[in-house]
Amino acid sequence: KILGSSKISYINEEKYGISVLDDLFLEYERRLEVLKYYNLESILEVNNHIKKNNLDIECLVPIVHIFNVDITKVSETFLSKLIYAIRFSLKVGINIIVASKERNELSRLELNKMDIMCLNIADLTTSVKLFGSDMALRLLKKGDVLLRMNNIIYHGQTPYISTSDFEKICFKG
């Protein structure tokens, strides 16, 4: 699916997720080669270089993959691919979002120094693991969000959309 100048995919089952991750790794390698070729550090720098020098090639658009699968029930193969993608894909303009409703799902992911956005957490253990305190338990209103970036925690408010409305948008067309 295309939204503006980004490519977005919604994954809600493991078999499709493995296929998406395999394609993602090919795209990751391709984008890494582009970074090496131009001797630049990020896709943003590459796109600025392309525009600045009026090169006759397309800019690299961001890619977003939204995974809404039960992490507690997926295979080790899927899990290891997902963790690898989360760790390394952001540098090349590939964003991975893992949506979770279950308490213990996120404990299977190795989220040590990764950026985390949390909309709601219902148990103390997960809150402490992700944010070092019980602060995620205080997300009470629809749209409340905690964001951990570079080990700094921000509290904010986001637009709210229900899960059913989100799925309607993803599956439209």
CSV table of C-alpha atoms in Angstrom, one decimal:
chain,number,residue,atom,x,y,z
A,1,LYS,CA,0.0,0.0,0.0
A,2,ILE,CA,1.2,3.5,-0.7
A,3,LEU,CA,0.4,6.5,1.6
A,4,GLY,CA,1.9,9.7,0.3
A,5,SER,CA,5.5,9.0,-0.4
A,6,SER,CA,5.8,6.1,2.0
A,7,LYS,CA,5.2,2.3,1.5
A,8,ILE,CA,3.2,0.7,4.3
A,9,SER,CA,2.3,-2.9,4.9
A,10,TYR,CA,0.2,-4.4,7.7
A,11,ILE,CA,1.2,-7.9,8.8
A,12,ASN,CA,-1.2,-10.0,10.9
A,13,GLU,CA,0.0,-13.5,10.4
A,14,GLU,CA,3.3,-15.2,10.7
A,15,LYS,CA,3.6,-16.8,7.2
A,16,TYR,CA,3.0,-13.5,5.5
A,17,GLY,CA,5.3,-11.8,8.1
A,18,ILE,CA,8.2,-14.1,7.2
A,19,SER,CA,7.7,-13.3,3.5
A,20,VAL,CA,7.7,-9.6,4.3
A,21,LEU,CA,10.8,-9.9,6.4
A,22,ASP,CA,12.7,-11.8,3.7
A,23,ASP,CA,11.8,-9.0,1.2
A,24,LEU,CA,12.8,-6.4,3.8
A,25,PHE,CA,16.3,-7.9,4.1
A,26,LEU,CA,16.8,-7.7,0.4
A,27,GLU,CA,15.7,-4.1,0.4
A,28,TYR,CA,17.9,-3.4,3.5
A,29,GLU,CA,20.9,-4.8,1.6
A,30,ARG,CA,20.0,-2.7,-1.5
A,31,ARG,CA,19.7,0.5,0.6
A,32,LEU,CA,22.9,-0.3,2.5
A,33,GLU,CA,24.7,-0.5,-0.9
A,34,VAL,CA,23.3,2.9,-1.8
A,35,LEU,CA,24.7,4.4,1.5
A,36,LYS,CA,28.1,2.8,0.8
A,37,TYR,CA,28.1,4.1,-2.8
A,38,TYR,CA,27.5,7.7,-1.8
A,39,ASN,CA,29.6,7.3,1.4
A,40,LEU,CA,26.7,8.7,3.5
A,41,GLU,CA,25.2,7.7,6.8
A,42,SER,CA,21.5,7.8,6.3
A,43,ILE,CA,18.8,7.6,3.6
A,44,LEU,CA,17.9,11.3,4.4
A,45,GLU,CA,21.4,12.3,3.4
A,46,VAL,CA,21.2,10.2,0.2
A,47,ASN,CA,17.9,11.8,-0.7
A,48,ASN,CA,19.3,15.3,0.0
A,49,HIS,CA,22.3,14.4,-2.2
A,50,ILE,CA,20.1,13.2,-5.0
A,51,LYS,CA,18.0,16.4,-4.9
A,52,LYS,CA,21.0,18.8,-4.5
A,53,ASN,CA,22.8,17.3,-7.5
A,54,ASN,CA,19.7,16.9,-9.7
A,55,LEU,CA,20.5,13.2,-10.2
A,56,ASP,CA,18.2,11.3,-12.5
A,57,ILE,CA,17.3,8.7,-9.9
A,58,GLU,CA,14.4,8.3,-7.6
A,59,CYS,CA,14.7,9.2,-3.9
A,60,LEU,CA,14.3,6.3,-1.4
A,61,VAL,CA,10.9,6.5,0.3
A,62,PRO,CA,10.4,5.4,3.9
A,63,ILE,CA,9.0,1.9,4.3
A,64,VAL,CA,6.7,1.1,7.3
A,65,HIS,CA,5.9,-2.5,8.4
A,66,ILE,CA,3.2,-2.8,11.1
A,67,PHE,CA,3.3,-6.3,12.7
A,68,ASN,CA,0.2,-7.2,14.6
A,69,VAL,CA,0.9,-10.8,15.5
A,70,ASP,CA,1.0,-12.6,18.8
A,71,ILE,CA,4.7,-12.6,19.6
A,72,THR,CA,4.3,-15.3,22.2
A,73,LYS,CA,3.1,-17.8,19.6
A,74,VAL,CA,5.4,-17.2,16.6
A,75,SER,CA,8.3,-19.4,15.7
A,76,GLU,CA,11.9,-18.7,16.7
A,77,THR,CA,12.7,-18.1,13.0
A,78,PHE,CA,10.1,-15.4,12.7
A,79,LEU,CA,11.1,-13.9,16.1
A,80,SER,CA,14.8,-13.8,15.2
A,81,LYS,CA,14.1,-12.2,11.8
A,82,LEU,CA,11.9,-9.6,13.4
A,83,ILE,CA,14.4,-8.7,16.1
A,84,TYR,CA,17.1,-8.3,13.5
A,85,ALA,CA,14.9,-6.1,11.4
A,86,ILE,CA,14.0,-3.9,14.4
A,87,ARG,CA,17.7,-3.4,15.2
A,88,PHE,CA,19.1,-2.6,11.9
A,89,SER,CA,16.4,-1.4,9.5
A,90,LEU,CA,15.8,2.2,10.7
A,91,LYS,CA,19.2,3.4,9.4
A,92,VAL,CA,18.0,2.7,5.9
A,93,GLY,CA,14.6,4.2,6.2
A,94,ILE,CA,12.7,1.0,7.1
A,95,ASN,CA,10.5,1.4,10.2
A,96,ILE,CA,9.1,-1.6,12.1
A,97,ILE,CA,6.1,-1.2,14.4
A,98,VAL,CA,5.1,-4.1,16.6
A,99,ALA,CA,1.5,-3.7,17.9
A,100,SER,CA,0.8,-5.8,21.0
A,101,LYS,CA,-2.3,-6.3,23.2
A,102,GLU,CA,-0.9,-9.0,25.5
A,103,ARG,CA,1.2,-8.4,28.5
A,104,ASN,CA,4.0,-10.9,27.9
A,105,GLU,CA,4.5,-10.4,24.2
A,106,LEU,CA,7.1,-7.6,24.3
A,107,SER,CA,9.2,-9.6,26.8
A,108,ARG,CA,10.3,-11.9,23.9
A,109,LEU,CA,11.7,-8.9,21.9
A,110,GLU,CA,15.1,-7.6,22.8
A,111,LEU,CA,14.4,-3.9,23.0
A,112,ASN,CA,17.4,-2.8,25.0
A,113,LYS,CA,18.4,0.5,23.3
A,114,MET,CA,15.7,0.7,20.7
A,115,ASP,CA,13.3,3.6,20.5
A,116,ILE,CA,9.9,2.6,22.0
A,117,MET,CA,6.5,4.1,21.7
A,118,CYS,CA,4.0,2.9,24.2
A,119,LEU,CA,0.2,3.6,24.2
A,120,ASN,CA,-0.9,1.4,27.0
A,121,ILE,CA,0.7,-1.1,29.4
A,122,ALA,CA,-1.3,-3.0,32.0
A,123,ASP,CA,1.4,-4.7,34.0
A,124,LEU,CA,4.3,-3.5,36.2
A,125,THR,CA,6.9,-5.9,34.9
A,126,THR,CA,6.6,-4.8,31.2
A,127,SER,CA,6.6,-1.2,32.2
A,128,VAL,CA,9.8,-1.6,34.3
A,129,LYS,CA,11.5,-3.6,31.6
A,130,LEU,CA,10.7,-1.0,28.9
A,131,PHE,CA,10.9,2.3,30.8
A,132,GLY,CA,12.7,1.5,34.1
A,133,SER,CA,9.8,2.4,36.2
A,134,ASP,CA,6.0,2.1,36.6
A,135,MET,CA,5.3,5.2,34.5
A,136,ALA,CA,3.7,3.3,31.6
A,137,LEU,CA,0.9,2.2,34.0
A,138,ARG,CA,-0.1,5.8,34.2
A,139,LEU,CA,-1.2,6.0,30.6
A,140,LEU,CA,-4.9,6.3,31.3
A,141,LYS,CA,-6.5,8.5,28.6
A,142,LYS,CA,-7.0,7.5,24.9
A,143,GLY,CA,-4.0,8.9,23.0
A,144,ASP,CA,-1.6,9.0,26.0
A,145,VAL,CA,1.8,8.0,24.9
A,146,LEU,CA,5.3,7.4,26.3
A,147,LEU,CA,8.2,7.6,23.9
A,148,ARG,CA,11.7,6.5,24.7
A,149,MET,CA,14.3,7.9,22.3
A,150,ASN,CA,18.0,7.8,23.0
A,151,ASN,CA,17.2,6.6,26.5
A,152,ILE,CA,15.2,9.8,27.2
A,153,ILE,CA,11.5,9.3,28.1
A,154,TYR,CA,8.9,11.7,26.8
A,155,HIS,CA,5.2,11.8,27.7
A,156,GLY,CA,2.7,13.1,25.2
A,157,GLN,CA,-0.7,13.0,23.6
A,158,THR,CA,-1.5,11.5,20.1
A,159,PRO,CA,-4.6,11.3,18.0
A,160,TYR,CA,-6.6,8.3,19.0
A,161,ILE,CA,-8.0,5.6,16.6
A,162,SER,CA,-9.7,2.4,17.7
A,163,THR,CA,-8.3,-1.0,16.7
A,164,SER,CA,-11.4,-1.7,14.6
A,165,ASP,CA,-11.1,1.6,12.8
A,166,PHE,CA,-7.3,1.0,12.3
A,167,GLU,CA,-8.1,-2.4,10.7
A,168,LYS,CA,-10.7,-0.9,8.5
A,169,ILE,CA,-8.2,1.6,7.2
A,170,CYS,CA,-5.5,-1.0,6.6
A,171,PHE,CA,-7.8,-3.4,4.8
A,172,LYS,CA,-9.6,-0.8,2.7
A,173,GLY,CA,-9.2,-1.2,-1.0
